[in-house]
PDB file of N, CA and C in Angstrom:
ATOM      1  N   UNK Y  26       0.839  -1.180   0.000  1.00 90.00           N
ATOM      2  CA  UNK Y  26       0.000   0.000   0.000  1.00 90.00           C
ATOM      3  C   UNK Y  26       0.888   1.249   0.000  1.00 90.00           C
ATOM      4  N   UNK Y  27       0.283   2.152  -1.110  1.00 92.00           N
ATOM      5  CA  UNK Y  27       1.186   3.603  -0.725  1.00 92.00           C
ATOM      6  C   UNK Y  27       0.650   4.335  -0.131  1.00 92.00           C
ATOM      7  N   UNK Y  28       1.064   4.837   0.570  1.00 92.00           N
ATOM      8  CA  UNK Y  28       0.789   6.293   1.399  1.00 92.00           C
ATOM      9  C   UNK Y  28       1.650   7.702   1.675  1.00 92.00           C
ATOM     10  N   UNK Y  29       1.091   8.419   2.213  1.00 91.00           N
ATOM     11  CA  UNK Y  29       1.848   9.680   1.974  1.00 91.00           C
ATOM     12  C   UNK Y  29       3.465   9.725   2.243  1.00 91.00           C
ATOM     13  N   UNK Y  30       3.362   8.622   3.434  1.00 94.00           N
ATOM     14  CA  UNK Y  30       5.042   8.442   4.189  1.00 94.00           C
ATOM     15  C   UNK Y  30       6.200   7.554   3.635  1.00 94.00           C
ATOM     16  N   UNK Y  31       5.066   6.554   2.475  1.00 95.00           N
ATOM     17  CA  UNK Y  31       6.312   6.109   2.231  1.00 95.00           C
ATOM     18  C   UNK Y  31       6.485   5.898   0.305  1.00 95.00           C
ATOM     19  N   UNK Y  32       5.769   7.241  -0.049  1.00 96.00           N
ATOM     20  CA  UNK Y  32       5.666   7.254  -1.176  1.00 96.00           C
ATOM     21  C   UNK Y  32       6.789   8.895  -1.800  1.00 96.00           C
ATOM     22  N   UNK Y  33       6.887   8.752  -2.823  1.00 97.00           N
ATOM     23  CA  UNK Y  33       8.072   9.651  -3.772  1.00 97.00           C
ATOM     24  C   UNK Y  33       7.549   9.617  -4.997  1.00 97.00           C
ATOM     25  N   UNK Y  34       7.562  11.301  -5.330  1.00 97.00           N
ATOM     26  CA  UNK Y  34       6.903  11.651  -6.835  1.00 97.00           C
ATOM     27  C   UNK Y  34       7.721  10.892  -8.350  1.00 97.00           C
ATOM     28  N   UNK Y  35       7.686  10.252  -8.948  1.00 98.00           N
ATOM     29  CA  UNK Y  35       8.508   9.781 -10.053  1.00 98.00           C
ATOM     30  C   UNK Y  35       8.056  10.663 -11.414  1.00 98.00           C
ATOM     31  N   UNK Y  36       7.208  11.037 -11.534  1.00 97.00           N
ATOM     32  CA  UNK Y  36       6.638  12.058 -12.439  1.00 97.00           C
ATOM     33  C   UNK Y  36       5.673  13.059 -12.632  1.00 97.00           C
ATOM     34  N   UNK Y  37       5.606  14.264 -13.094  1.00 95.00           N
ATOM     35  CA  UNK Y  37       4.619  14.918 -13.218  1.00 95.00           C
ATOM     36  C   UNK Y  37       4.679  15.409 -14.534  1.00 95.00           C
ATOM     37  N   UNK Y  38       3.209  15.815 -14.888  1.00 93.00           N
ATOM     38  CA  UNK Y  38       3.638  16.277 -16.653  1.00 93.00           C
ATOM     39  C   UNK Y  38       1.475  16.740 -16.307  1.00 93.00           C
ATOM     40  N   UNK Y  39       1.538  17.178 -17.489  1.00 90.00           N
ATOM     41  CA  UNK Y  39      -0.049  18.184 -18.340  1.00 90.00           C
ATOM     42  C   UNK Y  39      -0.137  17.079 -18.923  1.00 90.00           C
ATOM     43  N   UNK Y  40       0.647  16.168 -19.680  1.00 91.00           N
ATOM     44  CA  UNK Y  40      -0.103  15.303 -20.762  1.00 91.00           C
ATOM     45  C   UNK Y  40      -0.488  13.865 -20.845  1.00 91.00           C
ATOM     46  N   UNK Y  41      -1.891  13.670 -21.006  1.00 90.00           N
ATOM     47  CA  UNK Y  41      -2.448  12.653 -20.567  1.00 90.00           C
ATOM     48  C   UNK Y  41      -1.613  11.557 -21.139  1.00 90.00           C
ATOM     49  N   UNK Y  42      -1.335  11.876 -22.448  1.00 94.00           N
ATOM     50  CA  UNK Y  42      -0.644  10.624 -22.900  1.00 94.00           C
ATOM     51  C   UNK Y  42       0.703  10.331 -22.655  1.00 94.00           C
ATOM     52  N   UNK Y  43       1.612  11.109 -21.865  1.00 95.00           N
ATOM     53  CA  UNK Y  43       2.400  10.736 -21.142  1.00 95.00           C
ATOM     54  C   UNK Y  43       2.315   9.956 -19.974  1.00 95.00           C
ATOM     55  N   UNK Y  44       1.279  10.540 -19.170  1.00 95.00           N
ATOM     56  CA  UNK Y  44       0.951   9.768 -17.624  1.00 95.00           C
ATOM     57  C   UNK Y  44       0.329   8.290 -18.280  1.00 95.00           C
ATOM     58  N   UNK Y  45      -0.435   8.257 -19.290  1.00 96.00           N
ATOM     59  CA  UNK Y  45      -0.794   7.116 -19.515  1.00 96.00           C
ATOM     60  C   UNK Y  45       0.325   5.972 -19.978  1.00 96.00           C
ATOM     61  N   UNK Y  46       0.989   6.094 -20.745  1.00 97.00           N
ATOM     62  CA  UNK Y  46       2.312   5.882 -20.903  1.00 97.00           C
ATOM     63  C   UNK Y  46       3.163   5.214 -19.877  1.00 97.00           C
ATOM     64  N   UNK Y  47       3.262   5.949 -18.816  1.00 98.00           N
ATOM     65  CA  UNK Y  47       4.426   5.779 -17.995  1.00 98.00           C
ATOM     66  C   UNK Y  47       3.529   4.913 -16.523  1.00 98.00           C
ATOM     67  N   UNK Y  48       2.428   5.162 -16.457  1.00 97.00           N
ATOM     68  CA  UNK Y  48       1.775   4.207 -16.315  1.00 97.00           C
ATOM     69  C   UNK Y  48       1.781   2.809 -16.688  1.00 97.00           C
ATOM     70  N   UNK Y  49       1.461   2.771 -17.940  1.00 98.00           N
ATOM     71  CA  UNK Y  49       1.688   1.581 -18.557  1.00 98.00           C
ATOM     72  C   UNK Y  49       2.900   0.651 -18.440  1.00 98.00           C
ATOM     73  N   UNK Y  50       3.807   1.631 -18.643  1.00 98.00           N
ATOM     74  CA  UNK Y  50       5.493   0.823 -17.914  1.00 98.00           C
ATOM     75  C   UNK Y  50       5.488   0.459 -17.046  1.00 98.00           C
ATOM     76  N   UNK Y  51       4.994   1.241 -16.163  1.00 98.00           N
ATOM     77  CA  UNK Y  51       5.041   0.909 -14.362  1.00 98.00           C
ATOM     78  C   UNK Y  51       4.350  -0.446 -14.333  1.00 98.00           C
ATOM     79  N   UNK Y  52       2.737  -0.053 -14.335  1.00 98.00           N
ATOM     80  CA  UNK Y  52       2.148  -1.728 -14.291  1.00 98.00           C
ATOM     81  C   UNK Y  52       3.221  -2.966 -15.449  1.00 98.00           C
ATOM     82  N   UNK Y  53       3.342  -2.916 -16.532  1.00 98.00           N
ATOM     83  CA  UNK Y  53       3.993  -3.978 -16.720  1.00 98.00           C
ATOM     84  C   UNK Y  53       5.003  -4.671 -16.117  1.00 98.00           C
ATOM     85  N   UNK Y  54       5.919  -3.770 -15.219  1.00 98.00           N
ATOM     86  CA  UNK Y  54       6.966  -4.007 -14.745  1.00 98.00           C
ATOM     87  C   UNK Y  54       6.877  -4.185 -12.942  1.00 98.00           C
ATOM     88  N   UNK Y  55       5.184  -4.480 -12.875  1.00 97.00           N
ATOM     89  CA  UNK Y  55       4.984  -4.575 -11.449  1.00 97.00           C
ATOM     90  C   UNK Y  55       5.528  -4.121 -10.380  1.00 97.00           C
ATOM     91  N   UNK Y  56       5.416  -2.462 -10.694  1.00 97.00           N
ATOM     92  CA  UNK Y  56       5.628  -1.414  -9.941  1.00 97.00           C
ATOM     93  C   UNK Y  56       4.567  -0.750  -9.313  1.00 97.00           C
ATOM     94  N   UNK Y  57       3.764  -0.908  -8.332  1.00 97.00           N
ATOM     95  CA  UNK Y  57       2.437  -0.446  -7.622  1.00 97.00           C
ATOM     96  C   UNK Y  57       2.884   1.074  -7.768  1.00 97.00           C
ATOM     97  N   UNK Y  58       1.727   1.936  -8.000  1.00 97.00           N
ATOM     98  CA  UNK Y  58       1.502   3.385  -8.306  1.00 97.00           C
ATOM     99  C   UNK Y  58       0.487   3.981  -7.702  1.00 97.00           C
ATOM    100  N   UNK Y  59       0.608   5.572  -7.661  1.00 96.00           N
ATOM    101  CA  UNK Y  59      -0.884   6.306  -7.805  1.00 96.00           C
ATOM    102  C   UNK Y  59      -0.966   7.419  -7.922  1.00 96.00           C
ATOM    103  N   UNK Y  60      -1.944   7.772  -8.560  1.00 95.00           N
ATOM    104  CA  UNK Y  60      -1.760   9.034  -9.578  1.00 95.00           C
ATOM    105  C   UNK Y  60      -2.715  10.123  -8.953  1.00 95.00           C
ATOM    106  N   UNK Y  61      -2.146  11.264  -8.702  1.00 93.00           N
ATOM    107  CA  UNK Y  61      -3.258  12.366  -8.130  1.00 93.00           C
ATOM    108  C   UNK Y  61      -3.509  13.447  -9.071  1.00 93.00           C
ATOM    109  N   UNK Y  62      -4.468  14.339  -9.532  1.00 89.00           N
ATOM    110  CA  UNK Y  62      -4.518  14.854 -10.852  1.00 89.00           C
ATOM    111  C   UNK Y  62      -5.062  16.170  -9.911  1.00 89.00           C
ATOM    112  N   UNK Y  63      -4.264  17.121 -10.147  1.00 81.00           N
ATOM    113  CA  UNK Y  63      -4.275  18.601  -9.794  1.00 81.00           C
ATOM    114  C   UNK Y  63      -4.977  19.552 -11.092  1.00 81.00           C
ATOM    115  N   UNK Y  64      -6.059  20.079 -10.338  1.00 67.00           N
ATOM    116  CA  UNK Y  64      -6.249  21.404 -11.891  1.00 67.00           C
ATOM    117  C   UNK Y  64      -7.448  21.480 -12.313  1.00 67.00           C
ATOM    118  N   UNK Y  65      -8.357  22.739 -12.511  1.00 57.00           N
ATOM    119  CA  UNK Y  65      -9.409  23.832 -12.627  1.00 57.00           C
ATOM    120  C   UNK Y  65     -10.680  22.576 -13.370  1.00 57.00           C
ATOM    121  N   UNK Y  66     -10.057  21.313 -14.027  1.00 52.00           N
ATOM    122  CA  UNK Y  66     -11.463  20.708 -15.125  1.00 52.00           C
ATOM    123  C   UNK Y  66     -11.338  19.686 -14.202  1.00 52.00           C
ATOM    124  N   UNK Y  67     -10.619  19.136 -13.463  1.00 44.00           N
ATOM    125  CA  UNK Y  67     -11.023  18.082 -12.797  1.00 44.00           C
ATOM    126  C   UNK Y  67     -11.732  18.300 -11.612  1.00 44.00           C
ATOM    127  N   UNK Y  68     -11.464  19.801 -10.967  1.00 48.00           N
ATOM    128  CA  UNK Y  68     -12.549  19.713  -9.594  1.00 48.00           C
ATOM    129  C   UNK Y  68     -13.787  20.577 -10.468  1.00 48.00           C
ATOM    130  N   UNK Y  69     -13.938  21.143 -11.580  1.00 48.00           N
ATOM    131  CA  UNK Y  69     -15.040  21.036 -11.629  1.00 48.00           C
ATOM    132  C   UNK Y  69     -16.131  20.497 -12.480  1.00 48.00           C
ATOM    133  N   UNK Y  70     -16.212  19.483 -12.738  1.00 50.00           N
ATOM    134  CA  UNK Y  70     -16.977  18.059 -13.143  1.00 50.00           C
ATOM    135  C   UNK Y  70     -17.434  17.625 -11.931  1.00 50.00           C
ATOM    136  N   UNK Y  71     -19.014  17.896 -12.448  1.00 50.00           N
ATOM    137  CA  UNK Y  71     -19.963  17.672 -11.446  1.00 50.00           C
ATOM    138  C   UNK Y  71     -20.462  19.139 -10.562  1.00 50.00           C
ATOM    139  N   UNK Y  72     -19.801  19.868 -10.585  1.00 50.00           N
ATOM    140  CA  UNK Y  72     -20.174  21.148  -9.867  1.00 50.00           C
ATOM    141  C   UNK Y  72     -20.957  22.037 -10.567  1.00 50.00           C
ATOM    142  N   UNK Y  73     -21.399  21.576 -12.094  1.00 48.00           N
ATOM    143  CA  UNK Y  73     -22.536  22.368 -12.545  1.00 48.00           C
ATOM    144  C   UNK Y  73     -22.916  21.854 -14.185  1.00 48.00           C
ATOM    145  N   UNK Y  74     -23.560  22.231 -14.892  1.00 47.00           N
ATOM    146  CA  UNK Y  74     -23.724  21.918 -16.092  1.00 47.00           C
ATOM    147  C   UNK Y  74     -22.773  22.087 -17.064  1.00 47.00           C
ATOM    148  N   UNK Y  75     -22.024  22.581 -16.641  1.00 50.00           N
ATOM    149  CA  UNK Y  75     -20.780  22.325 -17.827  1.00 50.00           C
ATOM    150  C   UNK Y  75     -19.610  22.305 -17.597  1.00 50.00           C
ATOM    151  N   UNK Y  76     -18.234  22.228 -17.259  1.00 49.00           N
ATOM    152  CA  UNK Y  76     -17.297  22.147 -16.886  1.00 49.00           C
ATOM    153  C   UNK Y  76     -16.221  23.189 -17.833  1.00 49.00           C
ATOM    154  N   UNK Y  77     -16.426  24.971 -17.078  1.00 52.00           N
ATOM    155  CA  UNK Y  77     -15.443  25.763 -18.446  1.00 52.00           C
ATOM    156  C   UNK Y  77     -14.015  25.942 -17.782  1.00 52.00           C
ATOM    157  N   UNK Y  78     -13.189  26.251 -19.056  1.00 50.00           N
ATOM    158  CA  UNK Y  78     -11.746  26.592 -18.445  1.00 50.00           C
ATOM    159  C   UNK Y  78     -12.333  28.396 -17.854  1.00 50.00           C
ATOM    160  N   UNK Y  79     -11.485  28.942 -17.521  1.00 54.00           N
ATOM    161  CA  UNK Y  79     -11.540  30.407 -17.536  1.00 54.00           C
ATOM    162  C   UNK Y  79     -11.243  30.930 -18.518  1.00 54.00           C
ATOM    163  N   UNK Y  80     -11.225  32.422 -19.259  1.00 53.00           N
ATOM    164  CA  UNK Y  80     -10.907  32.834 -20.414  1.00 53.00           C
ATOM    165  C   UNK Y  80      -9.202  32.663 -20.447  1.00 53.00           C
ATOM    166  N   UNK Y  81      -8.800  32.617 -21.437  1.00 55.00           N
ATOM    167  CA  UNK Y  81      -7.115  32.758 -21.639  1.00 55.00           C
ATOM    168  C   UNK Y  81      -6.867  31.804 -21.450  1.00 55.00           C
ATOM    169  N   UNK Y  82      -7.262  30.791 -20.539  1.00 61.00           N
ATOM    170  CA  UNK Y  82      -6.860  29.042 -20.214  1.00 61.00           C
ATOM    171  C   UNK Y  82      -6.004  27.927 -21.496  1.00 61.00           C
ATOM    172  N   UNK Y  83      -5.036  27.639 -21.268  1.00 65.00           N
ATOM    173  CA  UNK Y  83      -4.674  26.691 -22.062  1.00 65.00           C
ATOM    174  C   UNK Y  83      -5.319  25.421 -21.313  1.00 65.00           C
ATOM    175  N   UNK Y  84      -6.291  24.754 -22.227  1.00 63.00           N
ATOM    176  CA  UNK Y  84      -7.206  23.958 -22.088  1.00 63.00           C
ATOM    177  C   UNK Y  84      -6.363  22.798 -21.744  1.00 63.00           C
ATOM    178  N   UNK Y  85      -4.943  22.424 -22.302  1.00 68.00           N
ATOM    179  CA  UNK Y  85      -4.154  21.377 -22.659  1.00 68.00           C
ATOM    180  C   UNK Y  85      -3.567  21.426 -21.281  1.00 68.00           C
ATOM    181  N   UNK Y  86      -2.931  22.858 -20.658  1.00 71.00           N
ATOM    182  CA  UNK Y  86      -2.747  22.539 -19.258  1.00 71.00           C
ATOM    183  C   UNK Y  86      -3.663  22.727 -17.904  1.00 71.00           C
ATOM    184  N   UNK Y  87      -4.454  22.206 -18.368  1.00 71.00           N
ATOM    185  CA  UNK Y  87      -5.788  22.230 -16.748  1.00 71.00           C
ATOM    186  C   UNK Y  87      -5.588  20.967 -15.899  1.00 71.00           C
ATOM    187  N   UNK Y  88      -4.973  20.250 -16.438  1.00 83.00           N
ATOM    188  CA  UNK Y  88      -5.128  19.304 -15.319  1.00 83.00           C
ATOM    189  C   UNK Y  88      -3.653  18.674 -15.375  1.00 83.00           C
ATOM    190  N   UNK Y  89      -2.715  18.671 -14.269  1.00 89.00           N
ATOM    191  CA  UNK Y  89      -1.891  18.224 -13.833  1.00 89.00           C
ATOM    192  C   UNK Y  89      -1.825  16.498 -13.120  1.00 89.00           C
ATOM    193  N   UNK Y  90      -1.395  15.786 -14.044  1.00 93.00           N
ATOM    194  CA  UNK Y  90      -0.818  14.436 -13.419  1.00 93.00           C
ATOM    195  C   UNK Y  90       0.387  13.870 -12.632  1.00 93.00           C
ATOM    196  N   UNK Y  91       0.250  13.530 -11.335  1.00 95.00           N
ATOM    197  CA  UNK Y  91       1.221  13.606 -10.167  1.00 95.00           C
ATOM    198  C   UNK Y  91       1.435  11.879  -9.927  1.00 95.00           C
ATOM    199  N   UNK Y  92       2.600  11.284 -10.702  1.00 97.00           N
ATOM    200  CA  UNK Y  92       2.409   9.974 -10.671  1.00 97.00           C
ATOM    201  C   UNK Y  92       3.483   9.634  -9.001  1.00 97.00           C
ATOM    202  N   UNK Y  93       3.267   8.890  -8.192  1.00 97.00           N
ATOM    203  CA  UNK Y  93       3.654   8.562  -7.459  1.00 97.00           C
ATOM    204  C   UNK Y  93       4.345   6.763  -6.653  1.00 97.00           C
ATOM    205  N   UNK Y  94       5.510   6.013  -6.599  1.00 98.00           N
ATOM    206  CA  UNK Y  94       5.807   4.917  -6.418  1.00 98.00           C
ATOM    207  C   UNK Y  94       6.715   4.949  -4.849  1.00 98.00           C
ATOM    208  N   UNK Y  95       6.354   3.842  -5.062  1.00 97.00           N
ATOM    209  CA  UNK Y  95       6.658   3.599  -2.567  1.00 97.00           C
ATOM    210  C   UNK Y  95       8.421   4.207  -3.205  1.00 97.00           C
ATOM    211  N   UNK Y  96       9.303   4.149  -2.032  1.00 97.00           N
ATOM    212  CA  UNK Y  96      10.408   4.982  -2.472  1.00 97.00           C
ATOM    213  C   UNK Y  96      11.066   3.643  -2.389  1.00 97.00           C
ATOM    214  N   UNK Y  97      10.972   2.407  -2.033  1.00 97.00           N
ATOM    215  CA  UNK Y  97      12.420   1.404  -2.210  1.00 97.00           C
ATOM    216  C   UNK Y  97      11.681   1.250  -3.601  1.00 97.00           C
ATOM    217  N   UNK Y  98      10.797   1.625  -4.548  1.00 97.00           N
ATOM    218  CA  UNK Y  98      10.640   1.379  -5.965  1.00 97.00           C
ATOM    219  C   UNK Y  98      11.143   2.493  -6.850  1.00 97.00           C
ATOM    220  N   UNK Y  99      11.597   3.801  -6.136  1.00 98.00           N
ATOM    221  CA  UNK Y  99      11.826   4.901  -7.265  1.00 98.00           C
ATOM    222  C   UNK Y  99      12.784   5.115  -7.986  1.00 98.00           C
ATOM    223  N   UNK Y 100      13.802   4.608  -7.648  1.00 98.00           N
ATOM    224  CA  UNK Y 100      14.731   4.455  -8.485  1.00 98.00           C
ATOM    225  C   UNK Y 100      14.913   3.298  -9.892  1.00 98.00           C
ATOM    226  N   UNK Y 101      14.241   2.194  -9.987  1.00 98.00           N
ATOM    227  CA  UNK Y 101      14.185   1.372 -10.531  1.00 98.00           C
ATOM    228  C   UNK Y 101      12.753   2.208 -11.719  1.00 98.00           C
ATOM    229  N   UNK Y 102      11.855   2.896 -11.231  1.00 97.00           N
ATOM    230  CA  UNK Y 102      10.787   3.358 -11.554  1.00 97.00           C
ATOM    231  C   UNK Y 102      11.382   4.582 -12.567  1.00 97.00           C
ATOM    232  N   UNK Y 103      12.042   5.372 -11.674  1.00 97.00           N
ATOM    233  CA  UNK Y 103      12.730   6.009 -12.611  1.00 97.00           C
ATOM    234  C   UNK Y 103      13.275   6.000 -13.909  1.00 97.00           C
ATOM    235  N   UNK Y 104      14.203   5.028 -13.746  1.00 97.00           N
ATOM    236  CA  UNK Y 104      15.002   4.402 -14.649  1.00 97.00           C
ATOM    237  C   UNK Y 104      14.301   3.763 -16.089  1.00 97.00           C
ATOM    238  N   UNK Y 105      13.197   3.089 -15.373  1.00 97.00           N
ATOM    239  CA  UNK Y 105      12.221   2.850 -16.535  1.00 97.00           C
ATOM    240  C   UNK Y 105      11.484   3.785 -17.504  1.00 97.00           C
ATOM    241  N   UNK Y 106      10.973   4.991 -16.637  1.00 96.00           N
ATOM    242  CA  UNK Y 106      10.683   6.155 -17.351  1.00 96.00           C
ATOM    243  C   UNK Y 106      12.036   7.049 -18.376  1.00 96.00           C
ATOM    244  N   UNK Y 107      12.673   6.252 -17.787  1.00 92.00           N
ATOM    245  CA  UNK Y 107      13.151   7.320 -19.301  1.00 92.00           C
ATOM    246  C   UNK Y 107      13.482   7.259 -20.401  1.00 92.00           C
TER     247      UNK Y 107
END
């Protein structure tokens, strides 16, 4: 199980198809993960009929992906990501 104490960030990035990606490595290589997603379209879905950026918003960066692995895995985790 991860948790806050014994977990270490291995990636962050805007793009889904990166986190999905590096995801994908991780599980193949039976590396337990978890991903926390920061940013303006994900808290608001569900809070009203439509979900807008604000004006000027780069739509592409609204939501931040925070991938996270226990820390005796981050280095090996690492390594795979790159």
């Amino acid at each position: 199980m991860i948790t806050v104490f014994n977990r270490k960030e291995v990636l962050c990035t805007f793009s889904m198809k990166i986190q999905s990606d590096a995801r994908n490595i991780l599980a193949a290589n039976n590396i337990d993960y978890i991903v926390n997603t920061n940013g303006n379209t994900m808290r608001n879905i569900g809070c009203g009929p439509i979900a807008i950026d604000h004006f000027g918003e780069n739509p592409n960066l609204s939501c931040e992906y925070q991938i996270y692995v226990k820390k005796k895995d981050y280095d090996e985790a690492k390594a795979l990501l790159r």
